[in-house]
Amino acid sequence: MAKDLEISIRLKADVSIIDIKGDVTAPTGQPIEDAYHKVTGAGAKKILFTFASDCYINSGGIAILIGILSETKKNGQVVRMTGLSAHFQKIFAMVGITKYAQVFPSEDAALAEF
Amino acid sequence: MKPTELKRLKKRLREAARAQQELERRMFHLKTLYDASREIGFLIDTQAILQNLLMMVIGTFGTFRGVILLADTERGSVEALTQRGLDEQAMTTLADMVQSRRFTEDNVTASLNLQVWIPFSVKNQLTGGIGLGEKMTGEPYTLDDLELLTTLANQAAMAIQNATAHEEVVRYAEELAASLKRIQILESIKTNLAKFVPKTVRDLIEESPEAPSLDKREADLSVLFADITGYTRLSAQMDLDRVNQMVEVYFGAFLDEILKYGGDVNETAGDGLMVIFRDPDPRQHATAAALAALGIQRRTQEVNATLEGFFEPIAMHVGVNSGIAAVGATKIEGAAGTRWTYTASGPTTNVAARLAALGQGGSVVISEETRQRLGDDFDVEDLGPQSLKNVAQPVRVYRLLPVGREAAVSQAFAARRRHPRRPVFWSVRVWIGEQSFEGRTVDASLHGVRLTDVPTALLEVGKFYRLDIHTDRHGEFSCLAEVRNITDGSVGLESKEPLPL
C-alpha cells in the first residue's frame, strides 16, 4: 500500500531543510521538486533533505532527486541528506547520488558539516 | 591468528562485501523491473509510458541525462519523445535526424553524447530507443546493465503496443458513437423530410441511396387530381388558421383512402392534391385511383357530417386519367439555388387536372382511357366528348358513379394486391369453340393471367375459355378462365384454379 508523500520546509540558521515522508516515486515526486524550487527561489544555498524512517524510494523517485541534484550543481548549492535507511544509503551510493550529496546519520551531524 | 589466515579472511570479507553489493544491485534492478511492469504496464498513454520509463531508467543507472524516442522512420516523424537533462538543441538535432532519415544508433549517440542507446520497435512500424548519458558514478555500463535496459525497452514496447491498441479501441468507440449520433440525426432528418417527400422518391432513394434513379422515364400510371369547390371563396371568408385547420382535417381523411390504395401524394397546393398510382398491371392502378377517388368523395361526406356546425360543408371535385407520363425529377435551377421536384408530367397529367376542374362538386370524372381499364367493375355515366382547356382534341369523359359494388371491388383489389402479378413467359393455347389459338403470357398472379398475341376480337368479356398452358418449370397445365377485360391487344383472364406460379 503506497504511502502519501508529505513534504515540509524548515529553516535552521542558513540551511533550508526539506522533510520528506512517504513514498517517493516518479508520479508522486513533484512536491519535492516544488519544495526545492521554493527554497531556491528564496535564495537557499545550503539544502538538507531529511527522509523519515519509513520512506520508500524507488528508481523513479531517485530520478527526481537526481534531477534536483543536477540543478543544485548548476546553481552552486550544497546538498546533504539524512534519515536514509542502510539499504537506501547503499542504493544511493550505487547510483552515484552520494557523490553529489553527502549522506549523514543524523540531522545534527549534517547541519554541523555545512 | 596467523598472518596468512588473517589475509585470507580479509580477502573473503572483501569478496563477501562485493557479493553483498552485487546482490543489492540485482535486488534493486529486480525491483525496477517489478515497478516498471506495475507502473507502465497499465498506462494507456504512450507519452506517459515513456516518461515513467525514463525516470525509472535514470534512477536505476544514476545518470543526469536520458532520452526515450519513438519515431516513424519511414514517414520521418517523431511520434513521442521524452528527455531529462538534455537541452533544446539536442532535441532539435534528434528531430532533424528522424526527419532527414539519418536516425541511426551511431548518429544519435555521437550527436547527443550518449553512452548507450538501446533500440526497440513497436509492431515493426515504429522505431524507438532508450538513450542514457554517462553514469554519475563514472562507471561504464556493464553487460548486466545493457541486459536490464533491453528488458525494460521490450517492456516499454509491449506497453506502447497495448496503449496503441487501447487508443484504437477508444478511437473506434468514439467514431462509432459519432456515427450513431450522425445516424440518429439523419434518421430524424429523414423522418421529417419524409413528410415532404413523395413515397416513390423515398423508395427510390432507399433502393439506391448513393445514386437514386430520379431521371425522368416514361411509365404507365393513373393520376388523380382533387380540389375543394369554392376554396377561394372559403379562404376569403375564414381566417387563415381555420382554413388550414379545415384543409388538414379533410386531407387527413383523404390520405387514409389514398394510402389504402397505394397512391402517392405528389403535390398539395392549397386546396388541391395530385396523387399518382403506379402498378405493373395497368388495370390495377386505374382501379386503385378510381377507388381512392370514390373514397375521397365518401370521406368528404363523412367529415362534413362530423364537422357540421364548425365548418361549412365542402365539396370535392376529382378527376382521374390513366396513360403514359414522364415520371421523374424536374430540376429548376436559379441563381440562388436548385430545387428538385418529383412528378409525373405530360398530357396524361394535364388531362387529369382538367377532368377535376370539369366535374361538379362531389363528382369523380374519369377519362375514356381510365374507363376502359376499369372494365365492368364500376358504373359510369357517359358525359360524351368534352373540350378541355389546352387539350387539342375533345376527350370523351365519364362520371364515376358511387355504387354499392365499391366494397366488393375494393376487396378484389386488395386480393389482387396480396397476389401481385409477375412477368411469366408461358406459351398458351386458347380454345374458342373448336378452334385454338397460340398466344403468350405477359404476366400472371395466383388466379389471373394476361395474354397477348391472341385474337382479342373473338373473345368476350365475362365468357369462359379453356387455356392449355405450357410452363418450363411445371409442364402442361389446363384450366377454365373468365375474360375480365380486353385492353390494348391483351386480354386479362381469371382462373378459378390456382395457376402454377
Tab-separated table of N, CA, C and O in Angstrom, chain A residues 13-66:
chain	number	residue	atom	x	y	z
A	13	ALA	N	19.169	28.159	10.870
A	13	ALA	CA	20.281	29.048	10.508
A	13	ALA	C	20.173	29.343	9.019
A	13	ALA	O	19.127	29.770	8.562
A	14	ASP	N	21.209	29.044	8.253
A	14	ASP	CA	21.123	29.333	6.810
A	14	ASP	C	20.863	28.059	5.995
A	14	ASP	O	21.076	28.033	4.783
A	15	VAL	N	20.413	27.014	6.679
A	15	VAL	CA	20.149	25.751	5.966
A	15	VAL	C	18.640	25.568	5.779
A	15	VAL	O	17.873	25.624	6.743
A	16	SER	N	18.272	25.343	4.545
A	16	SER	CA	16.863	25.035	4.250
A	16	SER	C	16.687	23.524	4.341
A	16	SER	O	17.383	22.772	3.655
A	17	ILE	N	15.769	23.133	5.216
A	17	ILE	CA	15.567	21.691	5.425
A	17	ILE	C	14.254	21.285	4.775
A	17	ILE	O	13.193	21.871	5.033
A	18	ILE	N	14.350	20.277	3.929
A	18	ILE	CA	13.142	19.740	3.279
A	18	ILE	C	12.887	18.362	3.883
A	18	ILE	O	13.674	17.434	3.679
A	19	ASP	N	11.787	18.270	4.657
A	19	ASP	CA	11.438	16.996	5.302
A	19	ASP	C	10.554	16.173	4.364
A	19	ASP	O	9.562	16.671	3.823
A	20	ILE	N	10.910	14.901	4.212
A	20	ILE	CA	10.183	14.027	3.269
A	20	ILE	C	9.651	12.811	4.019
A	20	ILE	O	10.407	12.099	4.691
A	21	LYS	N	8.320	12.602	3.898
A	21	LYS	CA	7.700	11.410	4.497
A	21	LYS	C	6.860	10.731	3.418
A	21	LYS	O	6.249	11.390	2.594
A	22	GLY	N	6.850	9.388	3.436
A	22	GLY	CA	6.003	8.651	2.482
A	22	GLY	C	6.809	8.073	1.336
A	22	GLY	O	8.036	7.968	1.396
A	23	ASP	N	6.095	7.731	0.272
A	23	ASP	CA	6.725	7.066	-0.875
A	23	ASP	C	7.170	8.089	-1.914
A	23	ASP	O	6.374	8.924	-2.352
A	24	VAL	N	8.414	7.966	-2.324
A	24	VAL	CA	8.939	8.870	-3.356
A	24	VAL	C	9.041	8.081	-4.659
A	24	VAL	O	9.881	7.177	-4.788
A	25	THR	N	8.183	8.414	-5.592
A	25	THR	CA	8.201	7.768	-6.914
A	25	THR	C	8.079	8.860	-7.967
A	25	THR	O	7.778	10.013	-7.619
A	26	ALA	N	8.259	8.476	-9.225
A	26	ALA	CA	8.176	9.500	-10.293
A	26	ALA	C	6.807	10.172	-10.333
A	26	ALA	O	6.734	11.412	-10.396
A	27	PRO	N	5.717	9.400	-10.281
A	27	PRO	CA	4.418	10.087	-10.377
A	27	PRO	C	4.094	10.942	-9.153
A	27	PRO	O	3.312	11.873	-9.257
A	28	THR	N	4.724	10.627	-7.971
A	28	THR	CA	4.349	11.379	-6.762
A	28	THR	C	5.415	12.387	-6.353
A	28	THR	O	5.233	13.097	-5.367
A	29	GLY	N	6.494	12.438	-7.135
A	29	GLY	CA	7.652	13.216	-6.671
A	29	GLY	C	7.606	14.707	-6.922
A	29	GLY	O	8.484	15.447	-6.441
A	30	GLN	N	6.618	15.177	-7.611
A	30	GLN	CA	6.554	16.593	-7.977
A	30	GLN	C	6.666	17.536	-6.771
A	30	GLN	O	7.388	18.553	-6.839
A	31	PRO	N	6.012	17.207	-5.599
A	31	PRO	CA	6.099	18.130	-4.454
A	31	PRO	C	7.534	18.341	-3.972
A	31	PRO	O	7.847	19.420	-3.437
A	32	ILE	N	8.401	17.346	-4.166
A	32	ILE	CA	9.800	17.536	-3.736
A	32	ILE	C	10.459	18.575	-4.635
A	32	ILE	O	11.172	19.479	-4.161
A	33	GLU	N	10.204	18.449	-5.932
A	33	GLU	CA	10.761	19.441	-6.871
A	33	GLU	C	10.216	20.824	-6.554
A	33	GLU	O	10.955	21.819	-6.589
A	34	ASP	N	8.912	20.864	-6.242
A	34	ASP	CA	8.292	22.155	-5.912
A	34	ASP	C	8.958	22.778	-4.683
A	34	ASP	O	9.240	23.989	-4.656
A	35	ALA	N	9.198	21.921	-3.675
A	35	ALA	CA	9.823	22.419	-2.434
A	35	ALA	C	11.227	22.925	-2.722
A	35	ALA	O	11.639	23.997	-2.214
A	36	TYR	N	11.968	22.182	-3.564
A	36	TYR	CA	13.320	22.617	-3.925
A	36	TYR	C	13.275	23.967	-4.631
A	36	TYR	O	14.056	24.880	-4.315
A	37	HIS	N	12.356	24.106	-5.572
A	37	HIS	CA	12.266	25.367	-6.317
A	37	HIS	C	11.870	26.518	-5.382
A	37	HIS	O	12.310	27.654	-5.555
A	38	LYS	N	11.060	26.175	-4.391
A	38	LYS	CA	10.606	27.208	-3.456
A	38	LYS	C	11.799	27.740	-2.639
A	38	LYS	O	11.994	28.960	-2.526
A	39	VAL	N	12.604	26.806	-2.091
A	39	VAL	CA	13.736	27.269	-1.267
A	39	VAL	C	14.802	27.936	-2.138
A	39	VAL	O	15.462	28.892	-1.711
A	40	THR	N	14.957	27.436	-3.342
A	40	THR	CA	15.927	28.046	-4.267
A	40	THR	C	15.497	29.465	-4.608
A	40	THR	O	16.313	30.400	-4.645
A	41	GLY	N	14.194	29.598	-4.829
A	41	GLY	CA	13.635	30.926	-5.115
A	41	GLY	C	13.881	31.883	-3.962
A	41	GLY	O	13.998	33.105	-4.154
A	42	ALA	N	13.915	31.304	-2.743
A	42	ALA	CA	14.141	32.136	-1.553
A	42	ALA	C	15.630	32.380	-1.314
A	42	ALA	O	16.030	32.980	-0.306
A	43	GLY	N	16.452	31.838	-2.226
A	43	GLY	CA	17.890	32.119	-2.156
A	43	GLY	C	18.705	31.087	-1.400
A	43	GLY	O	19.865	31.356	-1.022
A	44	ALA	N	18.142	29.896	-1.154
A	44	ALA	CA	18.859	28.882	-0.372
A	44	ALA	C	20.125	28.435	-1.078
A	44	ALA	O	20.117	28.152	-2.277
A	45	LYS	N	21.212	28.367	-0.319
A	45	LYS	CA	22.464	27.864	-0.868
A	45	LYS	C	22.859	26.552	-0.191
A	45	LYS	O	23.686	25.799	-0.706
A	46	LYS	N	22.232	26.288	0.975
A	46	LYS	CA	22.506	25.039	1.691
A	46	LYS	C	21.173	24.327	1.900
A	46	LYS	O	20.245	24.912	2.480
A	47	ILE	N	21.113	23.115	1.409
A	47	ILE	CA	19.838	22.391	1.478
A	47	ILE	C	20.070	21.023	2.099
A	47	ILE	O	20.996	20.293	1.709
A	48	LEU	N	19.171	20.691	3.040
A	48	LEU	CA	19.254	19.376	3.678
A	48	LEU	C	17.938	18.628	3.442
A	48	LEU	O	16.861	19.150	3.778
A	49	PHE	N	18.068	17.461	2.852
A	49	PHE	CA	16.880	16.605	2.692
A	49	PHE	C	16.867	15.610	3.854
A	49	PHE	O	17.854	14.878	4.045
A	50	THR	N	15.773	15.606	4.610
A	50	THR	CA	15.667	14.605	5.684
A	50	THR	C	14.558	13.629	5.304
A	50	THR	O	13.429	14.027	5.014
A	51	PHE	N	14.928	12.355	5.318
A	51	PHE	CA	13.947	11.321	4.972
A	51	PHE	C	13.452	10.649	6.244
A	51	PHE	O	14.273	10.279	7.113
A	52	ALA	N	12.146	10.493	6.349
A	52	ALA	CA	11.582	9.791	7.512
A	52	ALA	C	11.996	8.325	7.449
A	52	ALA	O	12.292	7.797	6.367
A	53	SER	N	11.978	7.672	8.582
A	53	SER	CA	12.496	6.291	8.642
A	53	SER	C	11.690	5.325	7.777
A	53	SER	O	12.223	4.319	7.302
A	54	ASP	N	10.395	5.630	7.578
A	54	ASP	CA	9.568	4.689	6.781
A	54	ASP	C	9.500	5.106	5.301
A	54	ASP	O	8.659	4.633	4.560
A	55	CYS	N	10.372	5.978	4.897
A	55	CYS	CA	10.354	6.435	3.496
A	55	CYS	C	10.680	5.286	2.540
A	55	CYS	O	11.590	4.502	2.802
A	56	TYR	N	9.925	5.234	1.462
A	56	TYR	CA	10.258	4.263	0.412
A	56	TYR	C	10.593	5.066	-0.853
A	56	TYR	O	9.862	5.989	-1.235
A	57	ILE	N	11.690	4.722	-1.477
A	57	ILE	CA	12.113	5.474	-2.674
A	57	ILE	C	12.401	4.452	-3.777
A	57	ILE	O	13.256	3.575	-3.602
A	58	ASN	N	11.703	4.566	-4.878
A	58	ASN	CA	12.003	3.642	-5.987
A	58	ASN	C	12.867	4.359	-7.033
A	58	ASN	O	13.246	5.527	-6.860
A	59	SER	N	13.147	3.660	-8.123
A	59	SER	CA	14.052	4.222	-9.131
A	59	SER	C	13.519	5.525	-9.707
A	59	SER	O	14.300	6.454	-9.988
A	60	GLY	N	12.192	5.599	-9.876
A	60	GLY	CA	11.594	6.842	-10.379
A	60	GLY	C	11.810	7.977	-9.398
A	60	GLY	O	12.078	9.123	-9.789
A	61	GLY	N	11.691	7.675	-8.103
A	61	GLY	CA	11.902	8.673	-7.063
A	61	GLY	C	13.352	9.127	-7.035
A	61	GLY	O	13.646	10.321	-6.825
A	62	ILE	N	14.251	8.165	-7.250
A	62	ILE	CA	15.683	8.508	-7.294
A	62	ILE	C	15.943	9.478	-8.455
A	62	ILE	O	16.722	10.426	-8.331
A	63	ALA	N	15.246	9.247	-9.569
A	63	ALA	CA	15.407	10.130	-10.733
A	63	ALA	C	14.975	11.549	-10.398
A	63	ALA	O	15.575	12.520	-10.880
A	64	ILE	N	13.961	11.675	-9.562
A	64	ILE	CA	13.524	13.016	-9.137
A	64	ILE	C	14.675	13.703	-8.388
A	64	ILE	O	15.004	14.875	-8.643
A	65	LEU	N	15.269	12.950	-7.472
A	65	LEU	CA	16.375	13.519	-6.681
A	65	LEU	C	17.567	13.844	-7.582
A	65	LEU	O	18.235	14.881	-7.400
A	66	ILE	N	17.834	12.964	-8.563
A	66	ILE	CA	18.947	13.220	-9.496
A	66	ILE	C	18.700	14.511	-10.273
A	66	ILE	O	19.605	15.322	-10.482
